[in-house]
Short mmCIF file of C-alpha atoms in Angstrom, two decimals:
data_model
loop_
_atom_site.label_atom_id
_atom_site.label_comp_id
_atom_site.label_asym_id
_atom_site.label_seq_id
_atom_site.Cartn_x
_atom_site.Cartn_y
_atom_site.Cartn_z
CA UNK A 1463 23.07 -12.47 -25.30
CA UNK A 1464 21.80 -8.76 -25.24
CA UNK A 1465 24.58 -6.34 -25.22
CA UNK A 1466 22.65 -3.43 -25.25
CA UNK A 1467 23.87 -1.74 -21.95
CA UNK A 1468 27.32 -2.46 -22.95
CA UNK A 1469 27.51 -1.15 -26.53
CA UNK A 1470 24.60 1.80 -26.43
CA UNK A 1471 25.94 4.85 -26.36
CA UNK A 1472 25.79 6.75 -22.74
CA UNK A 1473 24.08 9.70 -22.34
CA UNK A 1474 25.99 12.26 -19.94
CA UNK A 1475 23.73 14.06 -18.01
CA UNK A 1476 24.12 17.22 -15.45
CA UNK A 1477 21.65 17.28 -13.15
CA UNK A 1478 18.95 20.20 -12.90
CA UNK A 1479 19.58 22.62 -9.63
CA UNK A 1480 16.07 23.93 -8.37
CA UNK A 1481 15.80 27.74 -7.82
CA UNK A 1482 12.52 27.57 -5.71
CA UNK A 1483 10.32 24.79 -3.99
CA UNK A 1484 8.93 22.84 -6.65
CA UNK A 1485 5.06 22.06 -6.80
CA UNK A 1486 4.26 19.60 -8.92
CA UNK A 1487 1.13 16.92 -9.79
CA UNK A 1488 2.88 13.75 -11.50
CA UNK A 1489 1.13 11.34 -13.64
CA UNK A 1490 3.34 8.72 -14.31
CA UNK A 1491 2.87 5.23 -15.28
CA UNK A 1492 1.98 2.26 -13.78
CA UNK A 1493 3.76 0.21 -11.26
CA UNK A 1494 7.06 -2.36 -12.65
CA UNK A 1495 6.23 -4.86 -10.05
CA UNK A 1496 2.52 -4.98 -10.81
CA UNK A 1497 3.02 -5.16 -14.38
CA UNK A 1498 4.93 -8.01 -14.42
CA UNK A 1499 2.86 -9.92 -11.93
CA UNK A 1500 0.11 -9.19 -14.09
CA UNK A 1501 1.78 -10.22 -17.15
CA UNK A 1502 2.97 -13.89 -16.06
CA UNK A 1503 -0.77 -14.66 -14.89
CA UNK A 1504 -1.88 -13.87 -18.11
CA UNK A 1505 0.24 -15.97 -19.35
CA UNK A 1506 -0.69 -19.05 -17.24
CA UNK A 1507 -4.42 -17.95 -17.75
CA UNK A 1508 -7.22 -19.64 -19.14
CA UNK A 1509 -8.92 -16.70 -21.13
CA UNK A 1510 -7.20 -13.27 -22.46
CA UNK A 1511 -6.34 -10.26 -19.86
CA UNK A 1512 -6.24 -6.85 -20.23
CA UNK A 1513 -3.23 -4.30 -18.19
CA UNK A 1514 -4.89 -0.66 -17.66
CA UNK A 1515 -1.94 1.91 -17.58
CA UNK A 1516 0.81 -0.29 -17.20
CA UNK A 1517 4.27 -0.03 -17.61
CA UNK A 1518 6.13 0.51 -20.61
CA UNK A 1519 9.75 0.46 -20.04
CA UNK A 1520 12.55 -1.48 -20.62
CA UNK A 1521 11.90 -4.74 -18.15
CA UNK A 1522 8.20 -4.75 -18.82
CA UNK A 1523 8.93 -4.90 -22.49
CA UNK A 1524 11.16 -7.57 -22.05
CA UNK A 1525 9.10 -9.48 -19.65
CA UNK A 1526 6.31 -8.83 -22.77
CA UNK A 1527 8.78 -10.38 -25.58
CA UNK A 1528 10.04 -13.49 -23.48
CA UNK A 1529 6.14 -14.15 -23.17
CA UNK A 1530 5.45 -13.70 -26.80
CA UNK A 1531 8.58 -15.92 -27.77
CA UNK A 1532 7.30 -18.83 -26.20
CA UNK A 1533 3.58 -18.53 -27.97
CA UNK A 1534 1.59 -15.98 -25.42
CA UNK A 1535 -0.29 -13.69 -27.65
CA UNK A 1536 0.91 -10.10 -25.93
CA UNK A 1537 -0.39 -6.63 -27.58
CA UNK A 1538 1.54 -3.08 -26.45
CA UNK A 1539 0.22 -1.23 -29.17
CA UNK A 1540 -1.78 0.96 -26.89
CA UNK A 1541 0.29 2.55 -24.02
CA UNK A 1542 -2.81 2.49 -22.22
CA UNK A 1543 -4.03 -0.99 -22.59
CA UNK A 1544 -2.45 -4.21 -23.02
CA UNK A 1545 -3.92 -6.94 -24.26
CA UNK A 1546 -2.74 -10.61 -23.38
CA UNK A 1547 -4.35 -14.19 -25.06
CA UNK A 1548 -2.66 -17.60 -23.42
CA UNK A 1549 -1.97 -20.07 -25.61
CA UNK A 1550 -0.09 -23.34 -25.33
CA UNK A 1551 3.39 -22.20 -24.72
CA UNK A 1552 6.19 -23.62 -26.98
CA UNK A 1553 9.82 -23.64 -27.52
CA UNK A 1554 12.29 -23.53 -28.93
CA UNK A 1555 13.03 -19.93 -27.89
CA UNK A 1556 15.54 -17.29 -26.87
CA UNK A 1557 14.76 -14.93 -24.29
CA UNK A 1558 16.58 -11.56 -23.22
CA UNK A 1559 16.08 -10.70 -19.53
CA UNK A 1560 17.78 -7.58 -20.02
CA UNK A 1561 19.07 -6.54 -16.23
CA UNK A 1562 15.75 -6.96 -15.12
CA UNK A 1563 15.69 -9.50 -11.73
CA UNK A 1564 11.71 -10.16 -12.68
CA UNK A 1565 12.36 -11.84 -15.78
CA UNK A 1566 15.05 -13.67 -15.35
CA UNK A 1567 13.25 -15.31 -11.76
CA UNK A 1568 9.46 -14.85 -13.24
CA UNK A 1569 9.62 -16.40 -16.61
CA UNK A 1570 11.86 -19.62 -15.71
CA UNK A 1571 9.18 -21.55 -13.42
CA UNK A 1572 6.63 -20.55 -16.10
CA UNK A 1573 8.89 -21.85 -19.19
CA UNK A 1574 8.67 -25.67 -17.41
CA UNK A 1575 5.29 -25.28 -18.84
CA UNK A 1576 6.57 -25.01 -22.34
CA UNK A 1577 7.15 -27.66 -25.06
CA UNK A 1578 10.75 -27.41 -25.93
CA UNK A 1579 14.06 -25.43 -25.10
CA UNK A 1580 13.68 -21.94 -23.59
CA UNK A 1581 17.28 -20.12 -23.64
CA UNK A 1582 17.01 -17.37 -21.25
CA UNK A 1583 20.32 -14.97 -21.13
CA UNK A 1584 21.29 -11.04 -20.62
CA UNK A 1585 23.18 -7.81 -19.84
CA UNK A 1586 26.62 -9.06 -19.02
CA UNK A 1587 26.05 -8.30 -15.57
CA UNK A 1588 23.07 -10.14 -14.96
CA UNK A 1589 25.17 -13.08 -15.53
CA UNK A 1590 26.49 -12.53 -11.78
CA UNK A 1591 22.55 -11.99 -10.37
CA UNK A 1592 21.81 -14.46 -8.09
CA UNK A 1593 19.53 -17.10 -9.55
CA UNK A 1594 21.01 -20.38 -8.11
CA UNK A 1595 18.68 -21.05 -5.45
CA UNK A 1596 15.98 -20.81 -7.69
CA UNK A 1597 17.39 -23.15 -10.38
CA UNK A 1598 17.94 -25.55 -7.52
CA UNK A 1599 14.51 -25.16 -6.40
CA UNK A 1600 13.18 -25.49 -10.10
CA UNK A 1601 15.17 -29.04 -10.40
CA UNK A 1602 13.80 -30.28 -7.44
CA UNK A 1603 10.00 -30.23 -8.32
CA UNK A 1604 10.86 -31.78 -11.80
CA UNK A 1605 12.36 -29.08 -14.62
CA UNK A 1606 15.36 -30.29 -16.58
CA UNK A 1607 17.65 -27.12 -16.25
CA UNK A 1608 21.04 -25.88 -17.58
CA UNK A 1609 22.89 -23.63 -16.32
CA UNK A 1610 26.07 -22.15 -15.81
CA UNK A 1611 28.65 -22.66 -12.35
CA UNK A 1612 26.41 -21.66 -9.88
CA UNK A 1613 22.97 -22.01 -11.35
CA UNK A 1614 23.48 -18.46 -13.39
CA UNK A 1615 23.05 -17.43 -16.87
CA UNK A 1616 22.99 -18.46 -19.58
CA UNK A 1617 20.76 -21.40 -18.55
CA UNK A 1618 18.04 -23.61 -20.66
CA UNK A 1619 14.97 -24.68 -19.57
CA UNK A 1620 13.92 -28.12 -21.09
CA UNK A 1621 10.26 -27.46 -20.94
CA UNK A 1622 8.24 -30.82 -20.97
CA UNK A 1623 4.75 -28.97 -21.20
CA UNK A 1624 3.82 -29.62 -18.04
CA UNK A 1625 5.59 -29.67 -14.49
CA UNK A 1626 5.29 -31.83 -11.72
CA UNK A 1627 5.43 -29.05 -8.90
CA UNK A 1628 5.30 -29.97 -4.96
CA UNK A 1629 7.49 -29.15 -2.41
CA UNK A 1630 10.40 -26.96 -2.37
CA UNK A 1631 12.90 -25.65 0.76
CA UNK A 1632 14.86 -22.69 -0.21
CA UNK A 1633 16.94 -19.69 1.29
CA UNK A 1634 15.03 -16.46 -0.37
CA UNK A 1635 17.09 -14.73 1.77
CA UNK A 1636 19.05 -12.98 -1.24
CA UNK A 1637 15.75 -12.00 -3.39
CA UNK A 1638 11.70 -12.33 -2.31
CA UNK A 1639 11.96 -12.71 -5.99
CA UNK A 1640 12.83 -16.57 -5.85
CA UNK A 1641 9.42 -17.05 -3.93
CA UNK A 1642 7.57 -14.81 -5.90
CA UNK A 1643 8.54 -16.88 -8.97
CA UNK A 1644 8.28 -20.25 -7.53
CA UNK A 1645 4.48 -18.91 -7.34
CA UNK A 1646 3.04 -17.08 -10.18
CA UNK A 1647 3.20 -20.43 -12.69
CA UNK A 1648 2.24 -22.66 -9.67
CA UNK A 1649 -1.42 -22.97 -10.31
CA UNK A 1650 -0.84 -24.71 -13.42
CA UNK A 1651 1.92 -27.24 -12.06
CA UNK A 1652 0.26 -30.68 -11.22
CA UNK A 1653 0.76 -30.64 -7.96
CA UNK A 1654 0.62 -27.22 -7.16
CA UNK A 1655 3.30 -26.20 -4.68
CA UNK A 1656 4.44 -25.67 -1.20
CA UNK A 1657 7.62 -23.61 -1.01
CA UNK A 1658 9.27 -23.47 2.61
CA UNK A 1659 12.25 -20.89 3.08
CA UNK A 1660 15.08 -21.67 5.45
CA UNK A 1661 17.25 -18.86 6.39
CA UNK A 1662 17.60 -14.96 7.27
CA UNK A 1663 14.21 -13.11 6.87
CA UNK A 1664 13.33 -13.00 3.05
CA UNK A 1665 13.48 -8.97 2.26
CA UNK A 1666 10.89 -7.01 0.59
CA UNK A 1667 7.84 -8.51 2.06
CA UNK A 1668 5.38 -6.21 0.60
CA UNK A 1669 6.27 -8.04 -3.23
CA UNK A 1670 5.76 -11.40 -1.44
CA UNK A 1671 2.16 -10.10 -0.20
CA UNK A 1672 1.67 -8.08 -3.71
CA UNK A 1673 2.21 -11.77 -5.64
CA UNK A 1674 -0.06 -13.71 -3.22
CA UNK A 1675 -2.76 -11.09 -3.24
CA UNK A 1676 -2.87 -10.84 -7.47
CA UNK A 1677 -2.76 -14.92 -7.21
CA UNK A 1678 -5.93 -14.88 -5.43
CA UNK A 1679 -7.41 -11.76 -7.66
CA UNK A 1680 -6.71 -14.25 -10.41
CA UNK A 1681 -8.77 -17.56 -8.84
CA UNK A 1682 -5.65 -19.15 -7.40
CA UNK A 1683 -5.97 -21.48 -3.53
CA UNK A 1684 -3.21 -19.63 -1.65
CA UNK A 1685 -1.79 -20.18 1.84
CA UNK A 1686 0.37 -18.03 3.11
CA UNK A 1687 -0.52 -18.74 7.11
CA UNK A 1688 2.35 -19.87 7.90
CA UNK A 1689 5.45 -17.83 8.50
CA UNK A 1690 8.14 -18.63 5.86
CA UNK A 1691 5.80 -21.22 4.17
CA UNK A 1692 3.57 -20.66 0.83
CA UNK A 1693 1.27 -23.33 -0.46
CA UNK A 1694 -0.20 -22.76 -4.14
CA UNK A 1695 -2.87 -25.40 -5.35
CA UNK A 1696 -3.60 -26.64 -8.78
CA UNK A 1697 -5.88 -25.09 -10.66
CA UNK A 1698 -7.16 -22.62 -13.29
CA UNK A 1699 -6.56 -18.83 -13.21
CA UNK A 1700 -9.17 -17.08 -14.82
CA UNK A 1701 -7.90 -13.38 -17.60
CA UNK A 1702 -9.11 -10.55 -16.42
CA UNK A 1703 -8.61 -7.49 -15.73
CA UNK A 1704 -5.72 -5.60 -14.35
CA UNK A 1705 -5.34 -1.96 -12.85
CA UNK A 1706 -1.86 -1.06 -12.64
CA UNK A 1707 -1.19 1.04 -9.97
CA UNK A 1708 1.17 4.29 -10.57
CA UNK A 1709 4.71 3.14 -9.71
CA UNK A 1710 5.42 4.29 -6.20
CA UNK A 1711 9.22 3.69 -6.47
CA UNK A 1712 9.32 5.74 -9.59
CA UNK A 1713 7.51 8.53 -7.93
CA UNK A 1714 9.91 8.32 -4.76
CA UNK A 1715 12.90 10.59 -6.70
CA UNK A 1716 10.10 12.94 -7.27
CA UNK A 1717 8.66 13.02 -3.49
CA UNK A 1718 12.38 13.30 -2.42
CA UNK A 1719 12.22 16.95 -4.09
CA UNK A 1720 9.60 18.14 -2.40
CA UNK A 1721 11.63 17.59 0.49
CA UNK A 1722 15.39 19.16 -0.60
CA UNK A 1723 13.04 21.82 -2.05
CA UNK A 1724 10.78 22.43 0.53
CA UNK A 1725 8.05 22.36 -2.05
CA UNK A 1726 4.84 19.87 -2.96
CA UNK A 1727 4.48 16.79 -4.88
CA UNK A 1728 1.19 14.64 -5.79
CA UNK A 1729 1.21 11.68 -7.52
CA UNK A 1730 -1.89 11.66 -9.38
CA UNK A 1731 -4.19 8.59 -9.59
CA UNK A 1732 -3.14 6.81 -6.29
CA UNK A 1733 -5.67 4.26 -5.02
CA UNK A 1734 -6.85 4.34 -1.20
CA UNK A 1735 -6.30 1.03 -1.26
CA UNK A 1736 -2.58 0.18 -2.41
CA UNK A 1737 -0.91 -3.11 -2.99
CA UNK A 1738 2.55 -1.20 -2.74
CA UNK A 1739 4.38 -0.48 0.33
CA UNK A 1740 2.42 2.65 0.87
CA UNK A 1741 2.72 2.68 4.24
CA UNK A 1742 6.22 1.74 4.89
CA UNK A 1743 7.39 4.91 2.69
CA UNK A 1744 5.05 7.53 4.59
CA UNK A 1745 6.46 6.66 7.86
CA UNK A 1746 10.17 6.54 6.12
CA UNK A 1747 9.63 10.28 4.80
CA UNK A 1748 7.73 11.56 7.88
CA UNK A 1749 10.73 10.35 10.07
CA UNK A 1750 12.72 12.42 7.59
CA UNK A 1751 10.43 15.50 7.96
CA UNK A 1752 8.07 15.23 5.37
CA UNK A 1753 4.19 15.35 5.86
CA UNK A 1754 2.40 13.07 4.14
CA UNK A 1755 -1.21 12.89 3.16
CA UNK A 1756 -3.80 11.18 0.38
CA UNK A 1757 -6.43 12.77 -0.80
CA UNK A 1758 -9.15 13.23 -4.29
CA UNK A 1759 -6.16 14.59 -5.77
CA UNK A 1760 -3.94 11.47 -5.25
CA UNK A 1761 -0.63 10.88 -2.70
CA UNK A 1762 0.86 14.28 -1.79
CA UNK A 1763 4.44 14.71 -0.23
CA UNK A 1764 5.16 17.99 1.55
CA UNK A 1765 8.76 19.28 2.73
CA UNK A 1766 8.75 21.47 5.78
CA UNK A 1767 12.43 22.95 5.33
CA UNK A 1768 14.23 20.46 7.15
CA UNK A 1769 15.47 17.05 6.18
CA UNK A 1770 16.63 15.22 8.99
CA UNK A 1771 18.60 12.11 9.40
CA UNK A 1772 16.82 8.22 9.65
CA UNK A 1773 17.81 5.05 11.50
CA UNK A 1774 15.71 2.28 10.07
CA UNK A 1775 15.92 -0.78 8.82
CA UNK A 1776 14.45 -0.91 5.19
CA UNK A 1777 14.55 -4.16 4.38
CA UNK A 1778 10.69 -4.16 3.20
CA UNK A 1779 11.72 -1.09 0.87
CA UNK A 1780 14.93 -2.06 -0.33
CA UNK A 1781 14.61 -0.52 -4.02
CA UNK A 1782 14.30 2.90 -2.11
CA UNK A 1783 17.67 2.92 -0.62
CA UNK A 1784 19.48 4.98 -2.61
CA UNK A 1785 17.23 7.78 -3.05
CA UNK A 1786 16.80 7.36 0.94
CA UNK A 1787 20.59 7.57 1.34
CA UNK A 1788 20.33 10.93 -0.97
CA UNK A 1789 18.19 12.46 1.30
CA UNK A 1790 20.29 11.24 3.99
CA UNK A 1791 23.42 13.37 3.02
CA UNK A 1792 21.55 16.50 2.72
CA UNK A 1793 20.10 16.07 6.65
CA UNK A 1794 20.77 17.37 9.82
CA UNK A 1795 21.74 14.61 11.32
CA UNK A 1796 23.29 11.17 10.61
CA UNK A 1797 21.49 8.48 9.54
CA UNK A 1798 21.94 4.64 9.41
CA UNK A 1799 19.92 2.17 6.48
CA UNK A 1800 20.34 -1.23 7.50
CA UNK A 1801 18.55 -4.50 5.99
CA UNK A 1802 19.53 -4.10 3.09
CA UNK A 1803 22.86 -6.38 2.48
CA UNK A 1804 20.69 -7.81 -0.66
CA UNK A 1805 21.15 -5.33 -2.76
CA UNK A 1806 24.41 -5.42 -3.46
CA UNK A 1807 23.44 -7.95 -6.04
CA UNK A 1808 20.41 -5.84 -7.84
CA UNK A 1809 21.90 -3.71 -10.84
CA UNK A 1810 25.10 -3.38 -9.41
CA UNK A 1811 26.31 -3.62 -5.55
CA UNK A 1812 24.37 -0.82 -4.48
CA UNK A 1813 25.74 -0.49 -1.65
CA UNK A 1814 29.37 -0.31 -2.56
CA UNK A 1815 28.37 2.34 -5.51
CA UNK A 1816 26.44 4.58 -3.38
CA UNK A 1817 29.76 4.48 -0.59
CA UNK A 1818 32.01 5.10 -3.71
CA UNK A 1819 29.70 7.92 -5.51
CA UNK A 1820 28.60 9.44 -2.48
CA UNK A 1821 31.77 9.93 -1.18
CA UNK A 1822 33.23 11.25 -4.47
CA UNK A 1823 30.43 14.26 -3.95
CA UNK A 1824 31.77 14.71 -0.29
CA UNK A 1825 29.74 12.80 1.89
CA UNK A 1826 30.83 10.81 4.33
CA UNK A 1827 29.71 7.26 4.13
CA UNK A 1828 30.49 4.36 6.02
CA UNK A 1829 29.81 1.09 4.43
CA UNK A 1830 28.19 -2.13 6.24
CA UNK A 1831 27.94 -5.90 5.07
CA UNK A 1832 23.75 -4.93 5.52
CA UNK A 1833 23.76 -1.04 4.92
CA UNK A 1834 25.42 2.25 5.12
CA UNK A 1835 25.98 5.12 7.90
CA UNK A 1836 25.66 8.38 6.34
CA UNK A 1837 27.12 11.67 8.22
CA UNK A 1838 26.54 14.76 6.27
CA UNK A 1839 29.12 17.42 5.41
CA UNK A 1840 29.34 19.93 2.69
CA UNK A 1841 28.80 18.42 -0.67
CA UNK A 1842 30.47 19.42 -4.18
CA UNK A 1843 29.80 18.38 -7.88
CA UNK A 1844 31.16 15.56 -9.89
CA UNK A 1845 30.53 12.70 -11.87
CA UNK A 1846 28.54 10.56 -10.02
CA UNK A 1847 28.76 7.09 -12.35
CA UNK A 1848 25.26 5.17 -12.39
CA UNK A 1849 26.85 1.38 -12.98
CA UNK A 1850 23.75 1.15 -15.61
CA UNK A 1851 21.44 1.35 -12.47
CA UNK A 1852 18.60 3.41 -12.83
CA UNK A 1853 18.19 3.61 -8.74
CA UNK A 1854 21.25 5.55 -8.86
CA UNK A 1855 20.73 8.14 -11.40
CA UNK A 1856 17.84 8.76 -9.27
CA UNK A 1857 20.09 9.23 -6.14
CA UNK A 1858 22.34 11.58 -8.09
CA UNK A 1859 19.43 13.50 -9.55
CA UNK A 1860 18.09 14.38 -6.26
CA UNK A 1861 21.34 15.59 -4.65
CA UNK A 1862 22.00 18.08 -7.95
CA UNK A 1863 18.69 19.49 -6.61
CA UNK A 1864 20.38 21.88 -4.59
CA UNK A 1865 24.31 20.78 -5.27
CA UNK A 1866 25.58 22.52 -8.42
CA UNK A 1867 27.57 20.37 -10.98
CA UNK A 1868 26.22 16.69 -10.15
CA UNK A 1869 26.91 15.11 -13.62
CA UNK A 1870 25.64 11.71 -14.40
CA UNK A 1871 27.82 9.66 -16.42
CA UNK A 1872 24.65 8.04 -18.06
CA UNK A 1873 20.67 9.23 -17.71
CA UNK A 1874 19.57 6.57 -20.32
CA UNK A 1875 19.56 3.79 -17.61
CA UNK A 1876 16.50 5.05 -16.37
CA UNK A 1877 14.80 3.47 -19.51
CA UNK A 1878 14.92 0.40 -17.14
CA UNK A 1879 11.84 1.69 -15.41
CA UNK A 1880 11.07 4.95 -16.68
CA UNK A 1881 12.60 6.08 -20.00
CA UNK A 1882 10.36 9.57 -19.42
CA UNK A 1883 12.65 10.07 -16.10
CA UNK A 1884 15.29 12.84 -17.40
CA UNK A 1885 12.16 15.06 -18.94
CA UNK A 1886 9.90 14.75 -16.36
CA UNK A 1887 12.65 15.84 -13.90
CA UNK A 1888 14.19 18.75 -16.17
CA UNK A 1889 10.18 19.91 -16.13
CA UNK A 1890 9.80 19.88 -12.90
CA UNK A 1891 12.72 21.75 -12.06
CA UNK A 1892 11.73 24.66 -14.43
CA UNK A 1893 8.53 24.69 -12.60
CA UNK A 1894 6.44 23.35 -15.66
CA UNK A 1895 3.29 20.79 -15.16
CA UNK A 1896 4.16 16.83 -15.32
CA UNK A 1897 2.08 14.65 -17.40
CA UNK A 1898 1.34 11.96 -19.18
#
């Protein structure tokens, strides 16, 4: 098991105040969810691949080395270019998902496809992550699993080399990540698959359309017609080619400042046609005050002085939510988040941090089984502790934009996603240029 998040040492951090609007151009890397998409259908590919600007960051690295344990050929020499050759995928291996949700529910279905025992384990807390519906799922269509009480980690994978796939019923309702899993490997699985969820509305629906849409990009039959049903064929997935979007979660924290500074952000590089939740966060931030707009230079965020307070369910935006909530105690009005009872089991129970860490700043926060009701009120500085969450340093960083004293207990968890996170935002504070 990797004990890296519980024996590195933390790094304390006080958050940067701004003086004056910031007005910045980012250029940050590509997108986490894209990356690993791209990665797994290498993987399962018939020729090699190449990833143009993707990620490299703590999950995507991990999703790279439980790849290259079981055989895949994966290069991330180049930061710019990553190079991926399939080849018959073997055990016996050990893999480390880290924290990260993608690899522990992305590289399971695919490890069925292996010859041999594939050990998957992680962070201690990602032995509580909810992967028994998945596991269940994974039994049912004919891969020999172990796992512990509930279908968690640590859990073995008795890969057979090839797996029988058909059809599945499943609740997704506690991660889109069970479908999205379930479907990346399912081309190669003899009978394809049909996976049918049963239960509340599976959140994040944008990842769900992201994983059928690179599917197709990659050759694969998929059906997704039917509401709450997915039908992969068998088949071959040609390598190609993959441009990884910049990471519009990542550049949310950023965006955020323009509005608590009334200043301007771009995000540098952003395609007119996105296979992120583009739309979903303009409305979100133009309901909040911001203006919005896409242009040659990429995705620009404006503030216009005022933040004010959102009701919305953001179910389809989950990862947001804490940055959102941020926002939400610095506005001139309340705001409820709802949708969003998932989270509590991403990095940590978001929900309960942000109510506990919010709170300790001042705000007054009302937590919900599905959300939170935010009432703003004078803040104050303080520790704000991150639970190894790199969502929540990025709430914390945003309210020390214009509340003195916000001190992190640990920055470094950013690495997750964006190990650049704590310079980029110190630079863009002292008015300097962002790049990469």
């Amino acid at each position: 098991m990797s004990n890296l998040t519980a024996t590195r040492p933390l790094q304390p951090w006080t958050a940067p105040t701004a003086t004056e609007p910031v007005a910045e151009t980012l250029r940050l890397p590509g997108s986490k969810s894209l990356t690993a998409r791209a990665l797994v259908l290498s993987a399962v590919a018939d020729g090699p691949s190449t990833l143009r600007r993707p990620l490299r960051a703590r999950d995507t690295e991990l999703m790279a080395g439980g790849l290259r344990a079981m055989g895949a050929h994966v290069s991330t020499v180049d930061d710019e270019r990553w190079l991926l050759r399939p080849r018959p995928l073997q055990g016996p291996a050990r893999i480390d998902v880290g924290l990260s949700g993608t690899v522990m529910r992305f590289v399971p279905p695919v490890a069925g496809l292996a010859d041999g025992a594939i050990r998957f384990d992680g962070d201690p807390y990602a032995r509580v992550r909810p992967l028994g519906p998945l596991v269940e799922a994974l039994r049912s269509i004919g891969m020999r699993i172990d796992a512990a009480d509930g279908g968690r980690l640590p859990l073995t994978v008795h890969g057979a080399g090839r797996v029988a796939g058909g059809e599945v019923v499943i609740d997704a309702s506690g991660s889109s990540q069970f479908v999205s899993g379930l479907l990346l490997g399912a081309a190669r699985f003899d009978r394809g698959i049909v996976v049918r969820h049963v239960g509340p509305p599976v959140p994040s629906a944008p990842h769900l359309r992201m994983t059928v849409q690179m599917l197709r990009a990659a050759g694969a039959a998929v059906d997704d017609s039917t509401p709450d049903v997915w039908v992969v064929e068998p088949g071959r997935l040609s390598g190609r080619g993959w441009d990884i979007e910049p990471d519009l979660s990542g550049a949310v924290p950023f965006f955020a400042a323009a509005l608590v500074t009334g200043g301007a952000v771009t995000l540098h590089g952003w395609p007119h046609s996105s296979l992120q939740p583009v739309d979903t966060l303009r409305t979100l931030l133009q309901r909040m005050g911001a203006e919005v707009s896409v242009g040659t230079d990429g995705l620009t965020v404006r503030g216009t002085g005022s933040i004010h307070g959102l009701e919305a369910d953001v179910s389809e935006v989950a990862e947001l939510t804490p940055v959102l909530a941020a926002l939400a105690t610095l506005a001139d009005s309340p705001s409820r988040l709802s949708g969003v009872a998932h989270i509590r089991h991403h990095e940590t129970d978001r929900l309960a941090a942000l109510a506990r860490e919010l709170g300790g700043l001042g705000a007054d926060v009302t937590e919900a089984a599905d959300g939170l009701t935010i009432r703003p009120r004078p803040l104050r500085g303080g520790v704000f502790e991150t639970y190894a969450d790199h969502r929540m340093a990025h709430a914390a960083a945003v309210i020390g934009l214009t509340v003195p004293g916000v001190e992190l207990s640990d920055v470094a968890c950013t690495s997750k996603t964006m190990p650049e996170f704590p310079a980029l935002w110190s630079t863009m504070v002292a008015g300097g240029a962002i790049g990469r």
